[in-house]
PDB file of C-alpha atoms in Angstrom:
ATOM      1  CA  MET W 259      74.719 101.411  76.022  1.00 43.00           C
ATOM      2  CA  SER W 260      74.242 102.990  79.391  1.00 46.00           C
ATOM      3  CA  ASP W 261      77.108 104.985  80.807  1.00 51.00           C
ATOM      4  CA  THR W 262      76.654 102.899  83.949  1.00 76.00           C
ATOM      5  CA  SER W 263      78.052  99.760  82.305  1.00 94.00           C
ATOM      6  CA  VAL W 264      80.851  98.300  84.386  1.00 98.00           C
ATOM      7  CA  ILE W 265      83.585  96.037  83.056  1.00 98.00           C
ATOM      8  CA  TYR W 266      85.857  94.238  85.480  1.00 98.00           C
ATOM      9  CA  VAL W 267      89.422  93.689  84.262  1.00 98.00           C
ATOM     10  CA  LEU W 268      91.133  91.210  86.572  1.00 98.00           C
ATOM     11  CA  ASN W 269      94.814  90.350  86.411  1.00 98.00           C
ATOM     12  CA  GLY W 270      96.560  87.393  87.997  1.00 97.00           C
ATOM     13  CA  PRO W 271      99.988  86.638  89.399  1.00 96.00           C
ATOM     14  CA  ASN W 272     103.169  88.415  88.352  1.00 92.00           C
ATOM     15  CA  LEU W 273     101.353  90.875  86.103  1.00 95.00           C
ATOM     16  CA  ASN W 274     102.326  93.611  88.570  1.00 95.00           C
ATOM     17  CA  LEU W 275     105.839  93.140  87.106  1.00 92.00           C
ATOM     18  CA  LEU W 276     104.862  93.964  83.533  1.00 87.00           C
ATOM     19  CA  GLY W 277     107.378  96.182  81.816  1.00 88.00           C
ATOM     20  CA  VAL W 278     110.311  94.578  83.623  1.00 86.00           C
ATOM     21  CA  ARG W 279     109.510  90.843  83.649  1.00 81.00           C
ATOM     22  CA  GLU W 280     110.518  89.123  80.411  1.00 73.00           C
ATOM     23  CA  PRO W 281     109.737  92.100  78.159  1.00 72.00           C
ATOM     24  CA  GLU W 282     110.631  90.000  75.112  1.00 74.00           C
ATOM     25  CA  ILE W 283     107.509  87.923  75.887  1.00 75.00           C
ATOM     26  CA  TYR W 284     105.181  90.331  77.697  1.00 74.00           C
ATOM     27  CA  GLY W 285     106.234  93.709  76.285  1.00 73.00           C
ATOM     28  CA  ARG W 286     107.391  96.916  77.930  1.00 84.00           C
ATOM     29  CA  ASP W 287     104.017  98.370  78.911  1.00 92.00           C
ATOM     30  CA  THR W 288     103.410  98.465  82.648  1.00 95.00           C
ATOM     31  CA  LEU W 289     100.139  97.409  84.217  1.00 96.00           C
ATOM     32  CA  ALA W 290      99.382 101.114  84.778  1.00 97.00           C
ATOM     33  CA  ASP W 291      99.891 101.732  81.035  1.00 96.00           C
ATOM     34  CA  ILE W 292      97.488  98.906  80.271  1.00 97.00           C
ATOM     35  CA  GLU W 293      94.890 100.207  82.715  1.00 98.00           C
ATOM     36  CA  GLU W 294      95.025 103.585  80.965  1.00 98.00           C
ATOM     37  CA  ARG W 295      94.489 101.876  77.600  1.00 97.00           C
ATOM     38  CA  CYS W 296      91.459 100.031  78.987  1.00 98.00           C
ATOM     39  CA  VAL W 297      89.891 103.176  80.416  1.00 98.00           C
ATOM     40  CA  THR W 298      90.351 104.967  77.087  1.00 97.00           C
ATOM     41  CA  ALA W 299      88.920 102.029  75.109  1.00 97.00           C
ATOM     42  CA  ALA W 300      85.902 101.808  77.438  1.00 97.00           C
ATOM     43  CA  GLY W 301      84.537 105.245  76.570  1.00 96.00           C
ATOM     44  CA  ASP W 302      81.546 105.877  78.850  1.00 95.00           C
ATOM     45  CA  ALA W 303      81.707 102.472  80.507  1.00 97.00           C
ATOM     46  CA  ARG W 304      83.480 102.206  83.840  1.00 98.00           C
ATOM     47  CA  ILE W 305      86.521  99.971  84.207  1.00 98.00           C
ATOM     48  CA  VAL W 306      87.264  98.247  87.505  1.00 98.00           C
ATOM     49  CA  PHE W 307      90.919  97.274  87.041  1.00 98.00           C
ATOM     50  CA  ARG W 308      92.636  95.043  89.594  1.00 98.00           C
ATOM     51  CA  GLN W 309      95.661  92.774  90.015  1.00 98.00           C
ATOM     52  CA  THR W 310      96.571  90.203  92.639  1.00 98.00           C
ATOM     53  CA  ASN W 311      99.070  87.422  93.119  1.00 97.00           C
ATOM     54  CA  HIS W 312      96.555  85.454  95.196  1.00 98.00           C
ATOM     55  CA  GLU W 313      94.120  82.942  93.701  1.00 97.00           C
ATOM     56  CA  GLY W 314      91.467  83.351  96.395  1.00 97.00           C
ATOM     57  CA  VAL W 315      91.374  87.102  95.892  1.00 98.00           C
ATOM     58  CA  LEU W 316      90.656  86.545  92.177  1.00 98.00           C
ATOM     59  CA  VAL W 317      87.811  84.199  93.147  1.00 98.00           C
ATOM     60  CA  ASP W 318      86.415  86.866  95.502  1.00 98.00           C
ATOM     61  CA  TRP W 319      86.538  89.502  92.754  1.00 98.00           C
ATOM     62  CA  ILE W 320      84.854  87.164  90.254  1.00 98.00           C
ATOM     63  CA  GLN W 321      82.068  86.577  92.758  1.00 98.00           C
ATOM     64  CA  GLU W 322      81.787  90.343  93.305  1.00 98.00           C
ATOM     65  CA  ALA W 323      81.427  90.817  89.536  1.00 98.00           C
ATOM     66  CA  ARG W 324      78.276  88.645  89.608  1.00 96.00           C
ATOM     67  CA  GLU W 325      76.456  91.571  91.222  1.00 96.00           C
ATOM     68  CA  SER W 326      78.463  94.562  90.009  1.00 97.00           C
ATOM     69  CA  ALA W 327      79.564  94.085  86.390  1.00 98.00           C
ATOM     70  CA  GLN W 328      78.077  93.726  82.940  1.00 98.00           C
ATOM     71  CA  ALA W 329      81.207  91.946  81.630  1.00 98.00           C
ATOM     72  CA  LEU W 330      84.454  90.517  82.962  1.00 98.00           C
ATOM     73  CA  ILE W 331      87.884  90.368  81.349  1.00 98.00           C
ATOM     74  CA  ILE W 332      90.422  88.137  83.045  1.00 98.00           C
ATOM     75  CA  ASN W 333      94.103  87.618  82.456  1.00 97.00           C
ATOM     76  CA  PRO W 334      94.514  84.680  84.811  1.00 97.00           C
ATOM     77  CA  ALA W 335      98.232  84.402  84.016  1.00 91.00           C
ATOM     78  CA  ALA W 336      99.589  81.084  85.317  1.00 88.00           C
ATOM     79  CA  TYR W 337      96.361  80.368  87.218  1.00 92.00           C
ATOM     80  CA  GLY W 338      94.666  79.737  83.888  1.00 89.00           C
ATOM     81  CA  HIS W 339      96.668  76.528  83.608  1.00 81.00           C
ATOM     82  CA  THR W 340      96.183  75.374  87.188  1.00 82.00           C
ATOM     83  CA  SER W 341      93.027  76.732  88.796  1.00 92.00           C
ATOM     84  CA  VAL W 342      89.822  74.754  88.913  1.00 96.00           C
ATOM     85  CA  ALA W 343      88.696  77.322  91.507  1.00 96.00           C
ATOM     86  CA  LEU W 344      88.811  80.112  88.901  1.00 97.00           C
ATOM     87  CA  HIS W 345      86.926  77.922  86.434  1.00 97.00           C
ATOM     88  CA  ASP W 346      84.222  77.165  88.977  1.00 98.00           C
ATOM     89  CA  ALA W 347      83.865  80.820  90.004  1.00 98.00           C
ATOM     90  CA  LEU W 348      83.626  81.958  86.378  1.00 98.00           C
ATOM     91  CA  LYS W 349      80.920  79.356  85.675  1.00 98.00           C
ATOM     92  CA  THR W 350      78.685  81.154  88.208  1.00 97.00           C
ATOM     93  CA  LEU W 351      78.603  84.287  86.038  1.00 98.00           C
ATOM     94  CA  SER W 352      75.801  85.110  83.628  1.00 97.00           C
ATOM     95  CA  ILE W 353      77.756  87.985  82.044  1.00 98.00           C
ATOM     96  CA  PRO W 354      80.234  87.817  79.155  1.00 98.00           C
ATOM     97  CA  VAL W 355      83.691  86.595  80.206  1.00 98.00           C
ATOM     98  CA  ILE W 356      86.759  87.227  78.088  1.00 98.00           C
ATOM     99  CA  GLU W 357      89.967  85.350  78.811  1.00 96.00           C
ATOM    100  CA  LEU W 358      93.033  87.351  77.888  1.00 96.00           C
ATOM    101  CA  HIS W 359      96.730  86.531  77.538  1.00 93.00           C
ATOM    102  CA  LEU W 360      99.497  88.893  76.448  1.00 90.00           C
ATOM    103  CA  SER W 361     101.409  86.072  74.785  1.00 82.00           C
ATOM    104  CA  ASN W 362      99.981  83.129  72.851  1.00 75.00           C
ATOM    105  CA  PRO W 363      99.985  80.184  75.280  1.00 74.00           C
ATOM    106  CA  ALA W 364      99.517  77.713  72.403  1.00 68.00           C
ATOM    107  CA  ALA W 365     102.890  78.792  70.995  1.00 55.00           C
ATOM    108  CA  ARG W 366     104.709  78.357  74.313  1.00 66.00           C
ATOM    109  CA  ASP W 367     105.523  75.535  76.749  1.00 64.00           C
ATOM    110  CA  ALA W 368     103.274  72.476  76.536  1.00 69.00           C
ATOM    111  CA  PHE W 369     101.999  72.988  80.094  1.00 58.00           C
ATOM    112  CA  ARG W 370     100.544  76.342  78.961  1.00 59.00           C
ATOM    113  CA  HIS W 371      98.425  74.764  76.215  1.00 54.00           C
ATOM    114  CA  HIS W 372      95.515  73.942  78.525  1.00 69.00           C
ATOM    115  CA  SER W 373      93.429  76.593  80.250  1.00 81.00           C
ATOM    116  CA  TYR W 374      90.803  75.886  82.877  1.00 80.00           C
ATOM    117  CA  VAL W 375      89.438  79.370  82.216  1.00 91.00           C
ATOM    118  CA  SER W 376      88.753  78.885  78.495  1.00 87.00           C
ATOM    119  CA  SER W 377      85.805  76.539  78.949  1.00 93.00           C
ATOM    120  CA  ALA W 378      84.126  79.124  81.195  1.00 95.00           C
ATOM    121  CA  ALA W 379      84.844  82.066  78.872  1.00 97.00           C
ATOM    122  CA  THR W 380      82.726  83.598  76.144  1.00 97.00           C
ATOM    123  CA  GLY W 381      85.898  84.131  74.114  1.00 96.00           C
ATOM    124  CA  VAL W 382      89.689  84.220  74.283  1.00 96.00           C
ATOM    125  CA  ILE W 383      92.137  86.882  73.102  1.00 97.00           C
ATOM    126  CA  ALA W 384      95.807  85.897  73.089  1.00 93.00           C
ATOM    127  CA  GLY W 385      99.088  86.916  71.572  1.00 92.00           C
ATOM    128  CA  PHE W 386      98.499  90.606  70.885  1.00 94.00           C
ATOM    129  CA  GLY W 387     100.453  92.005  73.832  1.00 92.00           C
ATOM    130  CA  ALA W 388      99.028  95.047  75.597  1.00 94.00           C
ATOM    131  CA  ALA W 389      96.795  95.768  72.588  1.00 96.00           C
ATOM    132  CA  GLY W 390      94.894  92.609  73.528  1.00 97.00           C
ATOM    133  CA  TYR W 391      93.397  94.468  76.474  1.00 98.00           C
ATOM    134  CA  GLU W 392      91.912  97.089  74.162  1.00 98.00           C
ATOM    135  CA  LEU W 393      90.557  94.317  71.942  1.00 98.00           C
ATOM    136  CA  ALA W 394      89.066  92.641  75.014  1.00 98.00           C
ATOM    137  CA  VAL W 395      87.360  95.857  76.142  1.00 98.00           C
ATOM    138  CA  GLN W 396      85.914  96.327  72.653  1.00 98.00           C
ATOM    139  CA  ALA W 397      84.691  92.718  72.621  1.00 98.00           C
ATOM    140  CA  ALA W 398      83.173  93.099  76.086  1.00 98.00           C
ATOM    141  CA  LEU W 399      81.344  96.265  75.036  1.00 97.00           C
ATOM    142  CA  THR W 400      80.021  94.482  71.951  1.00 97.00           C
ATOM    143  CA  LYS W 401      78.719  91.594  74.041  1.00 97.00           C
ATOM    144  CA  VAL W 402      77.107  93.981  76.542  1.00 97.00           C
ATOM    145  CA  ARG W 403      75.353  95.804  73.677  1.00 95.00           C
ATOM    146  CA  GLU W 404      74.138  92.510  72.214  1.00 95.00           C
ATOM    147  CA  ARG W 405      72.606  91.569  75.549  1.00 92.00           C
ATOM    148  CA  ALA W 406      70.890  94.961  76.045  1.00 87.00           C
TER     149      ALA W 406
END
């Protein structure tokens, strides 16, 4: 794999509060801790790691990834359960897309059981806490290699 491979890691609403928001569900790692884990897991690939509380900003970043990334990892947070806009933006990508959740939505509230992102994703990783990000980076790198 080329050392120029770029993986976008996009994070949705409230993930800026990781480490303090419901640590019994989401763990004690901060988003900065998770970014560090992603960079380490990526090896020579470059990680573009971002978080926003705004749906339209996520859509803009997904569209940017069409031209700039070889893979995209997205933790849509609550937007996964509500956003047709994210689904539609992700469907425009021709790169691997990995949906990621710290907790397992299927084991939580019924309204979390459906994700608009899942049908646009190559795969889903859920329920492994912060380690899920490392798994997602590894999966993204595998998919990029397969496509090379």
